[in-house]
């Protein structure tokens, strides 16, 4: 009977050991590995440009940019912090010729830069005076559409002809319309910027 009791005890201990090992194997087999960390892509500047790239002194331009895989964007000079965006434009008024630098960074600190140059100089282009000789005329009567402009290096327009050959600082379009006509004047500045004005003359019988 002593042997029987001892045998039963050993059997019970063996069952507990086997059960523990079995549970450990099951639990170890069921445990899932931690998910891999998502990849960190390098930052990318998809676009960076000025529109227009040349402006008169005191005029503004638009700086447009787009970035990908970036957590921060900085614009120099000035170290201005911008919002990461696929497409965005901000207005800047350069005091003179300026090189703007855009820097994009991702969350692990990698960065990429791109530059754009804006030329600023010359006189602001604008019409100073516009006048039409008459808003309404009889068919075949003479009309003149006159102007004065600041900062213009060239002028174009029509219909009709320029009275003084097309002086950019000031001239007159002259015509003898046979029907109601819209006249257009366009002046161009030294940096390529333009300004346009229109006036309509009604022709009556």
JSON list of C-alpha atoms in Angstrom, two decimals:
[
{"chain": "A", "resi": 1, "resn": "UNK", "atom": "CA", "xyz": [0.00, 0.00, 0.00]},
{"chain": "A", "resi": 2, "resn": "UNK", "atom": "CA", "xyz": [2.94, 2.33, 0.67]},
{"chain": "A", "resi": 3, "resn": "UNK", "atom": "CA", "xyz": [4.22, 1.61, -2.83]},
{"chain": "A", "resi": 4, "resn": "UNK", "atom": "CA", "xyz": [0.79, 2.22, -4.25]},
{"chain": "A", "resi": 5, "resn": "UNK", "atom": "CA", "xyz": [0.57, 5.62, -2.50]},
{"chain": "A", "resi": 6, "resn": "UNK", "atom": "CA", "xyz": [4.02, 6.57, -3.70]},
{"chain": "A", "resi": 7, "resn": "UNK", "atom": "CA", "xyz": [3.18, 5.52, -7.23]},
{"chain": "A", "resi": 8, "resn": "UNK", "atom": "CA", "xyz": [0.01, 7.60, -7.20]},
{"chain": "A", "resi": 9, "resn": "UNK", "atom": "CA", "xyz": [1.93, 10.65, -5.97]},
{"chain": "A", "resi": 10, "resn": "UNK", "atom": "CA", "xyz": [4.54, 10.29, -8.69]},
{"chain": "A", "resi": 11, "resn": "UNK", "atom": "CA", "xyz": [1.79, 9.89, -11.29]},
{"chain": "A", "resi": 12, "resn": "UNK", "atom": "CA", "xyz": [0.01, 13.03, -10.05]},
{"chain": "A", "resi": 13, "resn": "UNK", "atom": "CA", "xyz": [3.28, 15.03, -10.15]},
{"chain": "A", "resi": 14, "resn": "UNK", "atom": "CA", "xyz": [3.94, 13.81, -13.67]},
{"chain": "A", "resi": 15, "resn": "UNK", "atom": "CA", "xyz": [0.48, 14.86, -14.81]},
{"chain": "A", "resi": 16, "resn": "UNK", "atom": "CA", "xyz": [1.00, 18.36, -13.39]},
{"chain": "A", "resi": 17, "resn": "UNK", "atom": "CA", "xyz": [4.43, 18.66, -15.05]},
{"chain": "A", "resi": 18, "resn": "UNK", "atom": "CA", "xyz": [3.08, 17.45, -18.39]},
{"chain": "A", "resi": 19, "resn": "UNK", "atom": "CA", "xyz": [0.11, 19.84, -18.16]},
{"chain": "A", "resi": 20, "resn": "UNK", "atom": "CA", "xyz": [2.42, 22.78, -17.38]},
{"chain": "A", "resi": 21, "resn": "UNK", "atom": "CA", "xyz": [4.69, 21.98, -20.35]},
{"chain": "A", "resi": 22, "resn": "UNK", "atom": "CA", "xyz": [1.69, 21.55, -22.64]},
{"chain": "A", "resi": 23, "resn": "UNK", "atom": "CA", "xyz": [0.21, 24.91, -21.60]},
{"chain": "A", "resi": 24, "resn": "UNK", "atom": "CA", "xyz": [3.59, 26.60, -22.08]},
{"chain": "A", "resi": 25, "resn": "UNK", "atom": "CA", "xyz": [3.91, 25.17, -25.58]},
{"chain": "A", "resi": 26, "resn": "UNK", "atom": "CA", "xyz": [0.36, 26.19, -26.45]},
{"chain": "A", "resi": 27, "resn": "UNK", "atom": "CA", "xyz": [0.77, 29.72, -25.08]},
{"chain": "A", "resi": 28, "resn": "UNK", "atom": "CA", "xyz": [4.15, 30.15, -26.77]},
{"chain": "A", "resi": 29, "resn": "UNK", "atom": "CA", "xyz": [2.77, 28.95, -30.06]},
{"chain": "A", "resi": 30, "resn": "UNK", "atom": "CA", "xyz": [-0.25, 31.27, -29.87]},
{"chain": "A", "resi": 31, "resn": "UNK", "atom": "CA", "xyz": [1.72, 34.43, -29.02]},
{"chain": "A", "resi": 32, "resn": "UNK", "atom": "CA", "xyz": [1.93, 36.69, -32.11]},
{"chain": "A", "resi": 33, "resn": "UNK", "atom": "CA", "xyz": [5.07, 38.61, -33.04]},
{"chain": "A", "resi": 34, "resn": "UNK", "atom": "CA", "xyz": [4.85, 42.42, -32.73]},
{"chain": "A", "resi": 35, "resn": "UNK", "atom": "CA", "xyz": [3.93, 44.15, -36.02]},
{"chain": "A", "resi": 36, "resn": "UNK", "atom": "CA", "xyz": [6.87, 45.64, -37.94]},
{"chain": "A", "resi": 37, "resn": "UNK", "atom": "CA", "xyz": [7.36, 49.39, -37.71]},
{"chain": "A", "resi": 38, "resn": "UNK", "atom": "CA", "xyz": [5.99, 51.27, -40.73]},
{"chain": "A", "resi": 39, "resn": "UNK", "atom": "CA", "xyz": [8.69, 52.46, -43.15]},
{"chain": "A", "resi": 40, "resn": "UNK", "atom": "CA", "xyz": [9.81, 56.10, -42.95]},
{"chain": "A", "resi": 41, "resn": "UNK", "atom": "CA", "xyz": [10.05, 57.52, -46.44]},
{"chain": "A", "resi": 42, "resn": "UNK", "atom": "CA", "xyz": [12.50, 60.33, -47.28]},
{"chain": "A", "resi": 43, "resn": "UNK", "atom": "CA", "xyz": [11.00, 63.83, -47.59]},
{"chain": "A", "resi": 44, "resn": "UNK", "atom": "CA", "xyz": [10.27, 65.05, -51.09]},
{"chain": "A", "resi": 45, "resn": "UNK", "atom": "CA", "xyz": [9.63, 68.50, -52.62]},
{"chain": "A", "resi": 46, "resn": "UNK", "atom": "CA", "xyz": [7.34, 67.96, -55.60]},
{"chain": "A", "resi": 47, "resn": "UNK", "atom": "CA", "xyz": [7.14, 71.62, -56.66]},
{"chain": "A", "resi": 48, "resn": "UNK", "atom": "CA", "xyz": [8.54, 75.03, -55.73]},
{"chain": "A", "resi": 49, "resn": "UNK", "atom": "CA", "xyz": [8.20, 78.07, -57.99]},
{"chain": "A", "resi": 50, "resn": "UNK", "atom": "CA", "xyz": [7.42, 81.80, -58.05]},
{"chain": "A", "resi": 51, "resn": "UNK", "atom": "CA", "xyz": [4.55, 83.31, -60.04]},
{"chain": "A", "resi": 52, "resn": "UNK", "atom": "CA", "xyz": [5.65, 85.69, -61.40]},
{"chain": "A", "resi": 53, "resn": "UNK", "atom": "CA", "xyz": [9.41, 85.25, -60.99]},
{"chain": "A", "resi": 54, "resn": "UNK", "atom": "CA", "xyz": [10.01, 88.94, -61.74]},
{"chain": "A", "resi": 55, "resn": "UNK", "atom": "CA", "xyz": [8.12, 91.84, -60.12]},
{"chain": "A", "resi": 56, "resn": "UNK", "atom": "CA", "xyz": [8.52, 95.61, -59.78]},
{"chain": "A", "resi": 57, "resn": "UNK", "atom": "CA", "xyz": [9.90, 96.89, -56.49]},
{"chain": "A", "resi": 58, "resn": "UNK", "atom": "CA", "xyz": [7.16, 96.81, -53.87]},
{"chain": "A", "resi": 59, "resn": "UNK", "atom": "CA", "xyz": [5.00, 94.30, -55.76]},
{"chain": "A", "resi": 60, "resn": "UNK", "atom": "CA", "xyz": [4.10, 90.83, -54.47]},
{"chain": "A", "resi": 61, "resn": "UNK", "atom": "CA", "xyz": [4.66, 87.42, -55.97]},
{"chain": "A", "resi": 62, "resn": "UNK", "atom": "CA", "xyz": [3.23, 83.99, -55.14]},
{"chain": "A", "resi": 63, "resn": "UNK", "atom": "CA", "xyz": [5.58, 81.27, -53.87]},
{"chain": "A", "resi": 64, "resn": "UNK", "atom": "CA", "xyz": [3.97, 77.90, -54.54]},
{"chain": "A", "resi": 65, "resn": "UNK", "atom": "CA", "xyz": [5.17, 74.60, -53.11]},
{"chain": "A", "resi": 66, "resn": "UNK", "atom": "CA", "xyz": [4.24, 70.96, -52.61]},
{"chain": "A", "resi": 67, "resn": "UNK", "atom": "CA", "xyz": [5.83, 68.30, -50.37]},
{"chain": "A", "resi": 68, "resn": "UNK", "atom": "CA", "xyz": [5.40, 64.62, -49.56]},
{"chain": "A", "resi": 69, "resn": "UNK", "atom": "CA", "xyz": [6.46, 62.48, -46.57]},
{"chain": "A", "resi": 70, "resn": "UNK", "atom": "CA", "xyz": [7.29, 65.62, -44.60]},
{"chain": "A", "resi": 71, "resn": "UNK", "atom": "CA", "xyz": [6.44, 66.67, -41.06]},
{"chain": "A", "resi": 72, "resn": "UNK", "atom": "CA", "xyz": [7.87, 70.21, -41.22]},
{"chain": "A", "resi": 73, "resn": "UNK", "atom": "CA", "xyz": [8.51, 72.83, -43.91]},
{"chain": "A", "resi": 74, "resn": "UNK", "atom": "CA", "xyz": [10.65, 75.96, -43.54]},
{"chain": "A", "resi": 75, "resn": "UNK", "atom": "CA", "xyz": [11.05, 78.95, -45.86]},
{"chain": "A", "resi": 76, "resn": "UNK", "atom": "CA", "xyz": [14.17, 81.16, -45.85]},
{"chain": "A", "resi": 77, "resn": "UNK", "atom": "CA", "xyz": [15.13, 83.93, -45.58]},
{"chain": "A", "resi": 78, "resn": "UNK", "atom": "CA", "xyz": [13.37, 84.38, -42.28]},
{"chain": "A", "resi": 79, "resn": "UNK", "atom": "CA", "xyz": [13.03, 80.76, -41.17]},
{"chain": "A", "resi": 80, "resn": "UNK", "atom": "CA", "xyz": [9.25, 80.88, -41.62]},
{"chain": "A", "resi": 81, "resn": "UNK", "atom": "CA", "xyz": [7.46, 77.68, -40.63]},
{"chain": "A", "resi": 82, "resn": "UNK", "atom": "CA", "xyz": [4.94, 76.51, -43.25]},
{"chain": "A", "resi": 83, "resn": "UNK", "atom": "CA", "xyz": [2.33, 73.77, -43.24]},
{"chain": "A", "resi": 84, "resn": "UNK", "atom": "CA", "xyz": [3.25, 70.58, -45.11]},
{"chain": "A", "resi": 85, "resn": "UNK", "atom": "CA", "xyz": [0.90, 70.42, -48.12]},
{"chain": "A", "resi": 86, "resn": "UNK", "atom": "CA", "xyz": [0.63, 68.79, -51.53]},
{"chain": "A", "resi": 87, "resn": "UNK", "atom": "CA", "xyz": [-0.11, 72.18, -53.12]},
{"chain": "A", "resi": 88, "resn": "UNK", "atom": "CA", "xyz": [-0.09, 75.61, -51.46]},
{"chain": "A", "resi": 89, "resn": "UNK", "atom": "CA", "xyz": [0.84, 79.20, -52.38]},
{"chain": "A", "resi": 90, "resn": "UNK", "atom": "CA", "xyz": [1.84, 82.08, -50.14]},
{"chain": "A", "resi": 91, "resn": "UNK", "atom": "CA", "xyz": [2.33, 85.76, -51.00]},
{"chain": "A", "resi": 92, "resn": "UNK", "atom": "CA", "xyz": [5.73, 87.42, -50.60]},
{"chain": "A", "resi": 93, "resn": "UNK", "atom": "CA", "xyz": [6.93, 90.96, -51.37]},
{"chain": "A", "resi": 94, "resn": "UNK", "atom": "CA", "xyz": [10.70, 90.91, -51.92]},
{"chain": "A", "resi": 95, "resn": "UNK", "atom": "CA", "xyz": [12.64, 94.09, -51.15]},
{"chain": "A", "resi": 96, "resn": "UNK", "atom": "CA", "xyz": [15.06, 93.25, -53.98]},
{"chain": "A", "resi": 97, "resn": "UNK", "atom": "CA", "xyz": [16.40, 90.26, -55.88]},
{"chain": "A", "resi": 98, "resn": "UNK", "atom": "CA", "xyz": [15.83, 87.36, -53.47]},
{"chain": "A", "resi": 99, "resn": "UNK", "atom": "CA", "xyz": [16.68, 83.66, -53.43]},
{"chain": "A", "resi": 100, "resn": "UNK", "atom": "CA", "xyz": [14.06, 81.72, -51.46]},
{"chain": "A", "resi": 101, "resn": "UNK", "atom": "CA", "xyz": [14.97, 78.32, -49.99]},
{"chain": "A", "resi": 102, "resn": "UNK", "atom": "CA", "xyz": [12.40, 75.69, -49.08]},
{"chain": "A", "resi": 103, "resn": "UNK", "atom": "CA", "xyz": [13.42, 72.93, -46.63]},
{"chain": "A", "resi": 104, "resn": "UNK", "atom": "CA", "xyz": [11.27, 69.87, -45.95]},
{"chain": "A", "resi": 105, "resn": "UNK", "atom": "CA", "xyz": [12.00, 67.38, -43.15]},
{"chain": "A", "resi": 106, "resn": "UNK", "atom": "CA", "xyz": [10.50, 64.03, -42.19]},
{"chain": "A", "resi": 107, "resn": "UNK", "atom": "CA", "xyz": [10.05, 62.60, -38.70]},
{"chain": "A", "resi": 108, "resn": "UNK", "atom": "CA", "xyz": [13.48, 60.93, -38.54]},
{"chain": "A", "resi": 109, "resn": "UNK", "atom": "CA", "xyz": [15.27, 64.22, -39.32]},
{"chain": "A", "resi": 110, "resn": "UNK", "atom": "CA", "xyz": [16.15, 63.72, -42.96]},
{"chain": "A", "resi": 111, "resn": "UNK", "atom": "CA", "xyz": [15.77, 66.89, -45.03]},
{"chain": "A", "resi": 112, "resn": "UNK", "atom": "CA", "xyz": [15.71, 68.13, -48.62]},
{"chain": "A", "resi": 113, "resn": "UNK", "atom": "CA", "xyz": [15.97, 71.68, -49.98]},
{"chain": "A", "resi": 114, "resn": "UNK", "atom": "CA", "xyz": [15.09, 73.55, -53.15]},
{"chain": "A", "resi": 115, "resn": "UNK", "atom": "CA", "xyz": [15.59, 77.20, -54.19]},
{"chain": "A", "resi": 116, "resn": "UNK", "atom": "CA", "xyz": [13.85, 79.72, -56.45]},
{"chain": "A", "resi": 117, "resn": "UNK", "atom": "CA", "xyz": [14.97, 83.21, -57.44]},
{"chain": "A", "resi": 118, "resn": "UNK", "atom": "CA", "xyz": [12.69, 86.24, -57.62]},
{"chain": "A", "resi": 119, "resn": "UNK", "atom": "CA", "xyz": [13.86, 89.40, -59.39]},
{"chain": "A", "resi": 120, "resn": "UNK", "atom": "CA", "xyz": [12.51, 92.67, -58.02]},
{"chain": "A", "resi": 121, "resn": "UNK", "atom": "CA", "xyz": [13.19, 96.06, -59.54]},
{"chain": "A", "resi": 122, "resn": "UNK", "atom": "CA", "xyz": [11.92, 98.87, -61.70]},
{"chain": "A", "resi": 123, "resn": "UNK", "atom": "CA", "xyz": [8.80, 100.99, -61.50]},
{"chain": "A", "resi": 124, "resn": "UNK", "atom": "CA", "xyz": [5.37, 99.66, -60.78]},
{"chain": "A", "resi": 125, "resn": "UNK", "atom": "CA", "xyz": [3.32, 99.34, -63.97]},
{"chain": "A", "resi": 126, "resn": "UNK", "atom": "CA", "xyz": [-0.06, 101.05, -63.98]},
{"chain": "A", "resi": 127, "resn": "UNK", "atom": "CA", "xyz": [-2.37, 103.28, -66.01]},
{"chain": "A", "resi": 128, "resn": "UNK", "atom": "CA", "xyz": [-2.44, 106.84, -64.71]},
{"chain": "A", "resi": 129, "resn": "UNK", "atom": "CA", "xyz": [-5.19, 108.20, -66.92]},
{"chain": "A", "resi": 130, "resn": "UNK", "atom": "CA", "xyz": [-7.76, 106.81, -69.37]},
{"chain": "A", "resi": 131, "resn": "UNK", "atom": "CA", "xyz": [-10.24, 108.76, -71.45]},
{"chain": "A", "resi": 132, "resn": "UNK", "atom": "CA", "xyz": [-12.51, 108.15, -74.43]},
{"chain": "A", "resi": 133, "resn": "UNK", "atom": "CA", "xyz": [-13.51, 111.13, -76.57]},
{"chain": "A", "resi": 134, "resn": "UNK", "atom": "CA", "xyz": [-17.17, 110.09, -76.61]},
{"chain": "A", "resi": 135, "resn": "UNK", "atom": "CA", "xyz": [-19.00, 107.00, -75.33]},
{"chain": "A", "resi": 136, "resn": "UNK", "atom": "CA", "xyz": [-21.50, 107.26, -78.21]},
{"chain": "A", "resi": 137, "resn": "UNK", "atom": "CA", "xyz": [-20.97, 108.46, -81.80]},
{"chain": "A", "resi": 138, "resn": "UNK", "atom": "CA", "xyz": [-22.60, 108.29, -85.19]},
{"chain": "A", "resi": 139, "resn": "UNK", "atom": "CA", "xyz": [-21.34, 105.73, -87.68]},
{"chain": "A", "resi": 140, "resn": "UNK", "atom": "CA", "xyz": [-18.06, 106.86, -89.25]},
{"chain": "A", "resi": 141, "resn": "UNK", "atom": "CA", "xyz": [-17.35, 109.61, -86.71]},
{"chain": "A", "resi": 142, "resn": "UNK", "atom": "CA", "xyz": [-13.86, 109.88, -85.23]},
{"chain": "A", "resi": 143, "resn": "UNK", "atom": "CA", "xyz": [-13.16, 108.64, -81.70]},
{"chain": "A", "resi": 144, "resn": "UNK", "atom": "CA", "xyz": [-9.98, 108.58, -79.62]},
{"chain": "A", "resi": 145, "resn": "UNK", "atom": "CA", "xyz": [-9.07, 106.38, -76.68]},
{"chain": "A", "resi": 146, "resn": "UNK", "atom": "CA", "xyz": [-6.21, 108.08, -74.82]},
{"chain": "A", "resi": 147, "resn": "UNK", "atom": "CA", "xyz": [-4.02, 106.98, -71.90]},
{"chain": "A", "resi": 148, "resn": "UNK", "atom": "CA", "xyz": [-1.02, 107.80, -69.72]},
{"chain": "A", "resi": 149, "resn": "UNK", "atom": "CA", "xyz": [0.99, 105.02, -68.09]},
{"chain": "A", "resi": 150, "resn": "UNK", "atom": "CA", "xyz": [3.72, 104.59, -65.49]},
{"chain": "A", "resi": 151, "resn": "UNK", "atom": "CA", "xyz": [6.51, 102.04, -65.83]},
{"chain": "A", "resi": 152, "resn": "UNK", "atom": "CA", "xyz": [5.53, 101.01, -69.38]},
{"chain": "A", "resi": 153, "resn": "UNK", "atom": "CA", "xyz": [8.11, 100.13, -72.01]},
{"chain": "A", "resi": 154, "resn": "UNK", "atom": "CA", "xyz": [5.66, 99.12, -74.74]},
{"chain": "A", "resi": 155, "resn": "UNK", "atom": "CA", "xyz": [1.99, 99.50, -75.63]},
{"chain": "A", "resi": 156, "resn": "UNK", "atom": "CA", "xyz": [-0.35, 97.66, -77.99]},
{"chain": "A", "resi": 157, "resn": "UNK", "atom": "CA", "xyz": [-4.04, 97.96, -78.71]},
{"chain": "A", "resi": 158, "resn": "UNK", "atom": "CA", "xyz": [-6.83, 98.18, -81.19]},
{"chain": "A", "resi": 159, "resn": "UNK", "atom": "CA", "xyz": [-8.79, 98.44, -83.27]},
{"chain": "A", "resi": 160, "resn": "UNK", "atom": "CA", "xyz": [-7.59, 101.70, -84.87]},
{"chain": "A", "resi": 161, "resn": "UNK", "atom": "CA", "xyz": [-4.11, 103.25, -84.96]},
{"chain": "A", "resi": 162, "resn": "UNK", "atom": "CA", "xyz": [-1.93, 105.08, -82.48]},
{"chain": "A", "resi": 163, "resn": "UNK", "atom": "CA", "xyz": [-1.87, 108.82, -82.99]},
{"chain": "A", "resi": 164, "resn": "UNK", "atom": "CA", "xyz": [1.83, 109.14, -82.00]},
{"chain": "A", "resi": 165, "resn": "UNK", "atom": "CA", "xyz": [3.01, 105.72, -83.17]},
{"chain": "A", "resi": 166, "resn": "UNK", "atom": "CA", "xyz": [2.54, 103.93, -79.85]},
{"chain": "A", "resi": 167, "resn": "UNK", "atom": "CA", "xyz": [4.35, 105.88, -77.14]},
{"chain": "A", "resi": 168, "resn": "UNK", "atom": "CA", "xyz": [4.28, 103.71, -73.97]},
{"chain": "A", "resi": 169, "resn": "UNK", "atom": "CA", "xyz": [4.16, 106.69, -71.60]},
{"chain": "A", "resi": 170, "resn": "UNK", "atom": "CA", "xyz": [1.03, 108.06, -73.26]},
{"chain": "A", "resi": 171, "resn": "UNK", "atom": "CA", "xyz": [-0.76, 108.02, -76.61]},
{"chain": "A", "resi": 172, "resn": "UNK", "atom": "CA", "xyz": [-4.22, 107.75, -78.22]},
{"chain": "A", "resi": 173, "resn": "UNK", "atom": "CA", "xyz": [-5.94, 105.08, -80.27]},
{"chain": "A", "resi": 174, "resn": "UNK", "atom": "CA", "xyz": [-7.93, 106.80, -83.05]},
{"chain": "A", "resi": 175, "resn": "UNK", "atom": "CA", "xyz": [-10.64, 105.19, -85.13]},
{"chain": "A", "resi": 176, "resn": "UNK", "atom": "CA", "xyz": [-13.84, 105.76, -87.10]},
{"chain": "A", "resi": 177, "resn": "UNK", "atom": "CA", "xyz": [-16.10, 102.90, -86.05]},
{"chain": "A", "resi": 178, "resn": "UNK", "atom": "CA", "xyz": [-19.04, 101.77, -88.19]},
{"chain": "A", "resi": 179, "resn": "UNK", "atom": "CA", "xyz": [-20.54, 99.64, -85.42]},
{"chain": "A", "resi": 180, "resn": "UNK", "atom": "CA", "xyz": [-20.39, 99.44, -81.64]},
{"chain": "A", "resi": 181, "resn": "UNK", "atom": "CA", "xyz": [-16.75, 98.70, -80.82]},
{"chain": "A", "resi": 182, "resn": "UNK", "atom": "CA", "xyz": [-14.71, 97.75, -77.75]},
{"chain": "A", "resi": 183, "resn": "UNK", "atom": "CA", "xyz": [-11.20, 99.23, -77.72]},
{"chain": "A", "resi": 184, "resn": "UNK", "atom": "CA", "xyz": [-8.35, 97.61, -75.81]},
{"chain": "A", "resi": 185, "resn": "UNK", "atom": "CA", "xyz": [-5.03, 98.99, -74.56]},
{"chain": "A", "resi": 186, "resn": "UNK", "atom": "CA", "xyz": [-2.25, 96.84, -73.09]},
{"chain": "A", "resi": 187, "resn": "UNK", "atom": "CA", "xyz": [0.95, 98.22, -71.59]},
{"chain": "A", "resi": 188, "resn": "UNK", "atom": "CA", "xyz": [3.99, 96.07, -70.77]},
{"chain": "A", "resi": 189, "resn": "UNK", "atom": "CA", "xyz": [6.59, 96.74, -68.06]},
{"chain": "A", "resi": 190, "resn": "UNK", "atom": "CA", "xyz": [10.33, 96.11, -68.15]},
{"chain": "A", "resi": 191, "resn": "UNK", "atom": "CA", "xyz": [9.96, 92.85, -66.20]},
{"chain": "A", "resi": 192, "resn": "UNK", "atom": "CA", "xyz": [7.34, 91.48, -68.59]},
{"chain": "A", "resi": 193, "resn": "UNK", "atom": "CA", "xyz": [4.27, 92.28, -66.49]},
{"chain": "A", "resi": 194, "resn": "UNK", "atom": "CA", "xyz": [1.22, 93.66, -68.30]},
{"chain": "A", "resi": 195, "resn": "UNK", "atom": "CA", "xyz": [-1.89, 95.70, -67.61]},
{"chain": "A", "resi": 196, "resn": "UNK", "atom": "CA", "xyz": [-4.95, 95.92, -69.86]},
{"chain": "A", "resi": 197, "resn": "UNK", "atom": "CA", "xyz": [-7.89, 98.31, -70.04]},
{"chain": "A", "resi": 198, "resn": "UNK", "atom": "CA", "xyz": [-10.97, 98.29, -72.30]},
{"chain": "A", "resi": 199, "resn": "UNK", "atom": "CA", "xyz": [-13.61, 100.83, -73.24]},
{"chain": "A", "resi": 200, "resn": "UNK", "atom": "CA", "xyz": [-16.67, 100.47, -75.49]},
{"chain": "A", "resi": 201, "resn": "UNK", "atom": "CA", "xyz": [-18.03, 103.10, -77.89]},
{"chain": "A", "resi": 202, "resn": "UNK", "atom": "CA", "xyz": [-21.64, 102.71, -78.96]},
{"chain": "A", "resi": 203, "resn": "UNK", "atom": "CA", "xyz": [-22.36, 103.54, -82.60]},
{"chain": "A", "resi": 204, "resn": "UNK", "atom": "CA", "xyz": [-25.80, 104.92, -83.45]},
{"chain": "A", "resi": 205, "resn": "UNK", "atom": "CA", "xyz": [-27.37, 105.48, -86.89]}
]
